[in-house]
XYZ file of C-alpha atoms in Angstrom:
543
model
C -9.862 -8.916 89.147
C -10.565 -11.653 86.663
C -13.632 -13.868 86.825
C -13.267 -17.630 86.620
C -15.532 -19.975 84.676
C -17.057 -22.481 87.068
C -19.756 -25.103 86.671
C -22.604 -24.374 89.067
C -22.732 -27.292 91.532
C -26.176 -26.422 92.814
C -29.436 -27.525 91.262
C -30.881 -26.387 87.904
C -29.536 -23.325 86.138
C -29.328 -22.177 82.560
C -25.774 -21.664 81.420
C -23.640 -23.065 78.657
C -24.327 -21.753 75.140
C -27.366 -19.720 76.213
C -25.219 -17.792 78.660
C -22.815 -16.397 76.084
C -22.811 -12.635 75.554
C -25.101 -11.719 72.693
C -27.245 -14.831 73.152
C -29.616 -13.420 75.742
C -32.864 -15.336 75.777
C -31.611 -18.115 73.469
C -32.400 -21.628 74.555
C -31.585 -25.113 73.241
C -34.261 -24.943 70.555
C -32.243 -22.137 68.932
C -28.983 -24.106 68.648
C -27.633 -26.954 66.607
C -27.415 -30.252 68.487
C -23.609 -30.061 68.699
C -23.920 -26.767 70.551
C -26.430 -28.275 72.941
C -24.332 -31.081 74.336
C -20.869 -29.592 73.936
C -19.546 -31.349 70.803
C -17.258 -28.422 69.927
C -13.846 -28.414 68.356
C -10.870 -27.158 70.356
C -11.189 -23.600 69.069
C -14.827 -23.459 70.072
C -13.944 -24.766 73.529
C -11.352 -22.049 73.963
C -13.855 -19.400 72.908
C -16.407 -20.789 75.358
C -13.883 -20.625 78.196
C -13.047 -17.051 77.285
C -16.646 -15.897 77.150
C -18.451 -17.900 79.841
C -17.211 -16.143 82.961
C -19.333 -17.181 85.917
C -19.177 -15.600 89.363
C -21.216 -17.447 92.012
C -24.039 -15.698 93.853
C -23.245 -14.790 97.456
C -25.121 -13.586 100.510
C -23.711 -10.396 102.059
C -24.175 -8.970 105.526
C -26.252 -5.766 105.748
C -24.189 -2.672 104.957
C -24.625 -1.335 108.499
C -22.965 -4.480 109.911
C -20.210 -4.332 107.298
C -19.539 -0.704 108.214
C -19.165 -1.615 111.890
C -16.699 -4.344 110.908
C -14.755 -1.906 108.697
C -14.383 0.643 111.497
C -13.135 -2.132 113.784
C -10.216 -2.948 111.456
C -7.181 -1.673 113.424
C -5.580 0.017 110.418
C -8.800 1.892 109.604
C -9.521 2.718 113.243
C -6.046 4.185 113.676
C -6.249 6.215 110.468
C -9.570 7.723 111.565
C -8.261 8.532 115.064
C -5.041 10.027 113.736
C -6.981 12.209 111.309
C -9.019 13.609 114.202
C -5.835 14.038 116.281
C -4.480 16.359 113.577
C -7.182 18.969 114.264
C -7.108 21.835 113.732
C -3.838 21.359 111.808
C -0.418 19.796 112.186
C 2.708 21.083 110.419
C 3.918 18.854 107.587
C 6.836 18.795 105.195
C 6.747 19.231 101.401
C 5.642 15.585 101.029
C 2.763 15.990 103.469
C 4.465 13.897 106.172
C 4.459 14.848 109.840
C 7.508 16.677 111.110
C 9.937 14.895 113.418
C 8.565 16.515 116.591
C 5.064 15.130 115.881
C 6.016 11.642 114.782
C 6.742 10.287 118.257
C 3.654 12.062 119.584
C 1.538 10.338 116.956
C 3.046 6.956 117.870
C 2.207 7.508 121.536
C -1.314 8.689 120.677
C -1.979 5.503 118.716
C -0.755 3.329 121.566
C 2.224 2.127 119.560
C 4.639 3.407 122.207
C 4.440 4.032 125.982
C 3.194 7.385 127.217
C 6.654 8.121 128.570
C 10.114 6.958 127.688
C 11.780 5.990 124.458
C 9.768 5.525 121.264
C 11.088 2.764 119.040
C 11.845 3.289 115.396
C 9.285 0.599 114.534
C 6.566 2.518 116.376
C 7.401 5.717 114.524
C 7.432 3.941 111.168
C 4.024 2.392 111.888
C 2.602 5.771 112.926
C 3.898 7.286 109.694
C 2.321 4.430 107.733
C -1.026 5.171 109.372
C -0.611 8.891 108.621
C 0.198 8.082 104.994
C -2.955 5.962 104.741
C -5.063 8.735 106.274
C -3.602 11.140 103.715
C -4.145 8.758 100.787
C -7.755 8.261 101.901
C -8.151 12.055 102.131
C -9.140 11.925 105.769
C -6.535 14.658 106.169
C -5.760 17.351 103.627
C -2.672 19.534 103.231
C -3.227 23.277 103.252
C -1.520 26.222 104.940
C -1.904 27.448 108.502
C -2.487 31.058 109.536
C 1.220 31.760 109.345
C 1.414 30.467 105.789
C 3.255 27.254 106.645
C 2.332 23.875 105.163
C -0.033 22.056 107.469
C -2.570 19.226 107.363
C -5.844 18.734 109.172
C -9.105 16.757 109.059
C -11.091 16.896 105.830
C -14.847 16.972 105.365
C -14.659 13.224 104.619
C -13.872 12.447 108.247
C -17.126 13.425 109.986
C -19.506 10.970 108.228
C -16.965 8.179 108.735
C -16.709 8.946 112.444
C -20.505 9.024 112.611
C -20.590 5.503 111.175
C -22.470 6.365 107.972
C -22.421 2.987 106.145
C -21.951 4.446 102.667
C -19.071 6.676 103.747
C -17.389 3.980 105.821
C -17.574 1.297 103.133
C -16.355 3.705 100.465
C -13.387 4.519 102.718
C -12.692 0.850 103.415
C -12.821 -0.066 99.721
C -10.352 2.719 98.916
C -8.053 1.425 101.658
C -8.371 -2.149 100.403
C -7.445 -0.974 96.906
C -4.319 0.708 98.251
C -3.250 -2.281 100.333
C -3.847 -4.684 97.428
C -1.673 -2.520 95.168
C 1.101 -2.458 97.753
C 0.794 -6.211 98.355
C 1.904 -7.037 94.806
C 4.924 -4.712 94.819
C 7.492 -7.504 94.718
C 11.103 -6.743 93.851
C 12.381 -8.681 90.783
C 15.150 -11.183 91.422
C 17.517 -9.357 89.062
C 17.483 -5.984 90.801
C 21.174 -5.054 90.587
C 22.598 -3.616 87.352
C 25.636 -5.267 85.800
C 28.267 -2.564 86.078
C 29.896 -1.645 82.817
C 27.870 -3.996 80.642
C 25.282 -1.536 79.363
C 24.576 2.143 79.397
C 22.699 3.256 82.522
C 19.547 4.279 80.672
C 19.374 0.993 78.741
C 19.806 -1.000 81.935
C 17.231 1.149 83.715
C 14.672 0.414 81.000
C 15.395 -3.303 81.256
C 14.963 -3.301 85.034
C 11.737 -1.301 84.754
C 10.306 -3.796 82.261
C 11.336 -6.659 84.537
C 9.774 -4.937 87.540
C 6.490 -4.328 85.704
C 6.375 -7.952 84.560
C 6.866 -9.218 88.113
C 4.146 -6.883 89.421
C 1.729 -7.985 86.726
C 2.324 -11.665 87.469
C 1.893 -11.084 91.201
C -1.323 -9.114 90.668
C -2.726 -11.852 88.435
C -1.860 -14.537 90.988
C -3.495 -12.571 93.795
C -6.619 -11.921 91.702
C -7.023 -15.615 90.964
C -6.469 -16.565 94.602
C -9.098 -14.087 95.792
C -11.541 -15.354 93.185
C -11.098 -18.930 94.438
C -11.692 -17.755 98.001
C -14.822 -15.915 96.860
C -16.138 -19.123 95.312
C -15.189 -21.156 98.382
C -17.181 -18.779 100.569
C -20.166 -18.965 98.222
C -20.296 -22.764 98.088
C -18.998 -23.784 101.518
C -21.238 -24.873 104.351
C -21.337 -22.378 107.252
C -18.192 -22.758 109.307
C -16.321 -24.516 106.499
C -15.027 -21.452 104.647
C -11.388 -21.731 105.783
C -9.065 -22.962 103.034
C -5.573 -24.410 103.661
C -3.009 -22.407 101.738
C -1.742 -25.576 100.053
C -5.245 -26.369 98.799
C -5.658 -22.819 97.520
C -2.319 -23.035 95.687
C -3.228 -26.426 94.225
C -6.490 -25.028 92.846
C -4.456 -22.364 91.062
C -1.820 -24.758 89.701
C -3.415 -28.130 88.990
C -5.795 -28.324 86.002
C -9.305 -29.410 86.944
C -9.656 -33.184 86.992
C -5.909 -33.896 87.083
C -3.662 -35.195 89.844
C -0.555 -33.126 90.675
C 2.760 -34.499 89.412
C 6.183 -33.749 90.869
C 6.590 -30.565 88.849
C 3.176 -29.326 89.935
C 4.014 -30.021 93.581
C 7.015 -27.735 93.202
C 4.842 -25.082 91.580
C 2.319 -25.394 94.421
C 5.050 -24.672 96.949
C 6.224 -21.662 94.902
C 2.673 -20.283 94.776
C 2.267 -20.769 98.532
C 5.463 -18.840 99.204
C 4.458 -16.073 96.774
C 0.958 -15.692 98.225
C 2.047 -15.776 101.863
C 3.143 -12.105 102.242
C 0.375 -10.810 99.963
C -2.356 -12.505 101.969
C -0.792 -11.258 105.199
C -1.029 -7.692 103.857
C -4.705 -8.113 102.961
C -5.431 -9.536 106.415
C -4.336 -6.177 107.841
C -7.211 -4.406 106.111
C -9.740 -7.019 107.251
C -10.297 -8.487 103.809
C -9.410 -11.954 105.061
C -8.298 -13.909 108.089
C -4.868 -15.416 107.560
C -2.573 -17.698 109.485
C 0.736 -17.435 107.623
C 3.206 -20.188 106.842
C 5.228 -21.042 109.938
C 8.659 -19.496 109.199
C 10.350 -22.314 111.130
C 9.348 -24.676 108.329
C 12.068 -23.154 106.175
C 14.692 -23.721 108.861
C 13.870 -27.338 109.581
C 15.977 -30.026 107.984
C 12.976 -31.846 106.557
C 10.978 -28.786 105.563
C 10.942 -29.708 101.864
C 9.694 -33.191 102.608
C 7.017 -31.884 104.950
C 5.770 -29.389 102.357
C 5.462 -32.127 99.764
C 3.703 -34.328 102.297
C 1.266 -31.520 103.086
C 0.232 -31.484 99.450
C 0.125 -35.291 99.170
C -3.493 -36.461 99.220
C -2.318 -39.783 100.734
C -0.925 -37.998 103.792
C -3.360 -37.022 106.541
C -2.074 -34.148 108.673
C -3.472 -33.341 112.077
C -5.094 -29.926 112.491
C -2.119 -28.261 114.161
C 0.378 -29.628 111.626
C -1.776 -28.571 108.669
C -2.155 -25.061 110.068
C 1.619 -24.566 109.918
C 1.363 -24.458 106.116
C -1.066 -21.526 106.216
C -4.832 -21.089 106.526
C -6.929 -18.435 104.829
C -10.576 -17.402 105.090
C -12.413 -14.596 103.342
C -14.227 -12.304 105.779
C -17.697 -10.825 105.159
C -15.887 -7.560 104.436
C -13.648 -9.341 101.964
C -16.634 -10.928 100.277
C -18.174 -7.464 99.919
C -14.931 -5.961 98.633
C -14.185 -8.633 96.034
C -17.742 -8.418 94.742
C -17.341 -4.653 94.317
C -14.086 -5.172 92.420
C -15.790 -7.685 90.129
C -18.682 -5.305 89.487
C -16.243 -2.476 88.735
C -14.604 -4.659 86.080
C -17.928 -5.394 84.423
C -18.590 -8.902 85.700
C -21.980 -10.063 86.882
C -21.683 -10.835 90.582
C -25.209 -11.692 91.732
C -26.545 -11.730 95.259
C -28.629 -14.564 96.645
C -32.256 -13.494 96.772
C -32.149 -11.059 93.861
C -34.562 -13.250 91.896
C -36.884 -13.866 94.844
C -38.502 -10.450 95.063
C -41.488 -11.004 92.754
C -44.314 -13.515 92.424
C -43.963 -17.237 91.630
C -43.907 -16.665 87.880
C -41.113 -14.098 88.186
C -39.162 -16.412 90.485
C -39.268 -19.451 88.195
C -38.727 -17.457 85.017
C -35.871 -15.510 86.579
C -34.075 -18.679 87.667
C -34.704 -20.358 84.305
C -33.215 -17.444 82.367
C -30.352 -16.610 84.726
C -26.855 -17.378 83.511
C -25.605 -17.923 87.053
C -27.854 -18.811 89.946
C -28.242 -21.129 92.941
C -31.869 -22.215 92.496
C -32.334 -23.780 95.930
C -31.127 -20.602 97.615
C -33.441 -18.371 95.582
C -36.379 -20.671 96.253
C -35.669 -20.752 99.982
C -35.561 -16.964 100.148
C -38.852 -16.744 98.219
C -40.576 -19.332 100.438
C -39.334 -17.875 103.712
C -42.290 -15.579 104.446
C -45.029 -17.355 102.521
C -47.806 -19.703 103.581
C -46.637 -23.122 102.295
C -49.800 -24.423 100.628
C -50.569 -21.126 98.924
C -46.967 -20.894 97.746
C -47.108 -24.434 96.316
C -50.251 -23.646 94.337
C -48.734 -20.440 92.971
C -45.555 -22.244 91.920
C -47.424 -25.028 90.144
C -49.583 -22.530 88.327
C -46.474 -20.599 87.244
C -44.925 -23.829 85.900
C -47.571 -24.271 83.192
C -46.877 -23.358 79.585
C -45.388 -24.454 76.270
C -42.825 -21.676 75.901
C -39.105 -22.341 75.700
C -38.387 -22.266 79.457
C -41.495 -24.154 80.567
C -39.782 -27.568 81.065
C -37.195 -26.001 83.331
C -39.870 -24.081 85.246
C -41.645 -27.354 85.933
C -38.439 -28.947 87.203
C -37.849 -25.910 89.424
C -41.395 -26.148 90.744
C -40.703 -29.723 91.828
C -37.546 -28.524 93.544
C -39.673 -25.984 95.406
C -42.197 -28.660 96.380
C -39.322 -30.678 97.848
C -38.379 -27.658 99.956
C -41.973 -27.359 101.204
C -42.358 -31.054 101.929
C -45.602 -32.397 103.378
C -47.311 -29.000 103.324
C -47.267 -29.054 99.502
C -48.987 -32.439 99.086
C -52.557 -31.081 98.755
C -51.442 -28.757 95.949
C -49.689 -31.645 94.146
C -52.803 -33.823 94.379
C -54.926 -31.044 92.913
C -52.981 -31.195 89.605
C -52.782 -34.986 89.161
C -55.027 -34.844 86.085
C -53.320 -31.769 84.614
C -51.731 -32.709 81.278
C -48.560 -30.673 81.963
C -48.176 -31.044 85.715
C -49.773 -34.415 86.475
C -46.810 -36.634 85.613
C -44.348 -34.631 87.700
C -46.796 -34.334 90.590
C -47.306 -38.112 90.606
C -43.561 -38.755 90.570
C -43.028 -36.310 93.448
C -45.772 -37.844 95.578
C -44.499 -41.380 94.959
C -40.962 -40.276 95.881
C -42.393 -39.182 99.239
C -43.847 -42.632 99.850
C -47.448 -42.056 98.759
C -49.156 -45.345 97.820
C -52.579 -44.059 96.771
C -51.472 -42.187 93.648
C -53.358 -43.308 90.519
C -51.204 -44.463 87.611
C -50.941 -41.961 84.740
C -52.240 -42.777 81.269
C -49.793 -43.585 78.465
C -49.944 -40.171 76.822
C -49.087 -38.463 80.121
C -46.146 -40.825 80.654
C -44.690 -40.080 77.225
C -45.255 -36.318 77.435
C -43.683 -36.185 80.908
C -40.710 -38.223 79.653
C -40.016 -35.676 76.922
C -40.624 -32.747 79.278
C -38.300 -34.141 81.937
C -35.444 -34.737 79.508
C -36.042 -31.345 77.897
C -35.582 -29.730 81.315
C -32.368 -31.672 81.789
C -31.126 -30.543 78.377
C -31.766 -26.983 79.455
C -29.963 -27.572 82.730
C -27.029 -29.662 81.496
C -24.751 -26.691 80.726
C -23.682 -28.365 77.489
C -21.932 -31.173 79.372
C -21.899 -34.274 77.158
C -20.976 -36.601 80.026
C -23.839 -35.366 82.191
C -26.273 -35.735 79.304
C -24.996 -39.210 78.464
C -25.561 -40.344 82.037
C -29.081 -38.924 82.040
C -29.947 -40.447 78.687
C -28.680 -43.868 79.758
C -31.484 -43.848 82.309
C -34.237 -43.232 79.786
C -36.985 -45.880 80.175
C -36.454 -47.511 76.770
C -38.208 -50.890 76.483
C -36.789 -54.074 74.948
C -38.296 -52.819 71.714
C -36.739 -49.379 71.118
C -38.404 -49.059 67.720
C -41.807 -49.294 69.401
C -40.847 -46.914 72.217
C -39.457 -44.211 69.915
C -42.308 -44.851 67.497
C -44.561 -43.512 70.228
C -42.211 -40.834 71.510
C -41.715 -38.947 68.239
C -45.457 -38.337 68.025
C -45.558 -36.497 71.386
C -46.779 -32.916 70.978
C -44.004 -31.135 72.850
C -41.758 -28.244 71.704
C -38.614 -30.236 72.548
C -39.502 -33.684 71.214
C -37.023 -33.525 68.311
C -34.188 -32.101 70.446
C -34.599 -34.834 73.049
C -34.592 -37.571 70.404
C -31.539 -36.090 68.686
C -29.620 -36.014 71.973
C -30.519 -39.664 72.630
C -29.444 -40.568 69.102
C -26.063 -38.949 69.528
C -25.222 -39.924 73.087
C -26.895 -43.238 73.959
C -24.276 -45.979 74.258
C -26.556 -48.713 72.900
C -26.154 -48.545 69.107
C -29.607 -49.947 68.392
C -31.292 -47.502 70.764
C -29.295 -44.611 69.274
C -30.232 -45.656 65.738
C -33.967 -45.822 66.495
C -33.786 -42.470 68.309
C -32.176 -40.812 65.268
C -34.871 -42.213 62.986
C -37.543 -40.943 65.351
C -35.850 -37.519 65.542
C -35.941 -37.264 61.753
C -39.676 -37.985 61.773
C -40.260 -35.429 64.526
C -38.299 -32.793 62.592
C -40.191 -33.594 59.405
C -43.481 -33.073 61.189
C -42.332 -29.678 62.440
């Protein structure tokens, strides 16, 4: 699978330039200003897209629950039962397949055919498919019986699976999912028939093989990208909102971010929907996702093409039943587990929610501040879950102190944690009102909650907190110039910017110069930008 670069929509995180491989631990102070706010040339942007692969954190079910779900998948359940049915051995042919006399018996055993009477060809084919899966998963092994004939029977892998051992079951399910995913992308090329007499057989065979491999590669890439989008949708969606219309999924794969689909794109969206439809149906069989396929009658209706275009038209509102006819897909907890394992196997970081919430307050804030990909609110909620609120607030505020490179972001994260705690954190916030590093933020947080008895901060605290707040936002901006420009436009510059920046450049803060440089580059008011650049020069000279 291939990871996709996505901007984290949650609250503060450190990504952007600091998240690039080889830049571990580097923060904005270590970069040129252009690198900080994303003023790269096109080549640099392409390199950033190639390197900054972000996979969102997810919350998985416990492995014991996932194992129960895996054993309940009909295809897995049948493979396990058929493997046990083969005990002690069943005769097989040179390919390891059941002999004719056992094929109908297997179909009846699996409930695919009635106990008596005729067994349909479809039932036999399905039984053979289950037997093939059991063989591929090594639940049954081919050996020789006492008479020296080829036979197959249960392997040692079967017992722990039948016993429900989570590790064994999930390993089996992942192997099955791998097999089904490989089969799902085996699409025949359009040009499958050789042109008689035009070329030598071997030359034509090579051409068809190359065409076949190209089609498989394209299908595999499309499926990988679709599964990645579903993984992200599950990570970011509210509970109960994880289902994605197939047309929306296809549009996410076709339409560049921030653009509206044109006529050509609408055609491509339909093509992607049709291509994904059978592949997603295959993966639904292994329990990786829930899928309602495209209604086949759509292709037989006179106005099917118009309806498909309308389904992708943002101006058209379809009712629930009508929309469902174009396909609905939802990643299951098993699918979430499986895709994460595939990502890990390919070397991507695929974090779990709560991984950073296992230590003390200092480890929590520092871990979030340094993480390349994190959902801060989720980590904070996990950390707060079993802690006494007031004690937790005091620990978080204490951990937010410091003048190191991540300190501004830690302080912003601490305020985020206070917001989660609410009223219970107020005593802790009041205790630090006179603290030079924490007082300004604590005052702002209390006032935002409606407190009217908060003493006004002195001028030096106001200026220091201004720099600290914008430094935290620089750290959290992910190099997005538009985000930074919007933040900077809200800076409390007075009618006399020369006076304001004349004070600000003197603030003793590690990020004073970086903040002033960002204001100088991005503020839309030319006079404000000019004074900020002059102040930045003075701050740099002092350093």
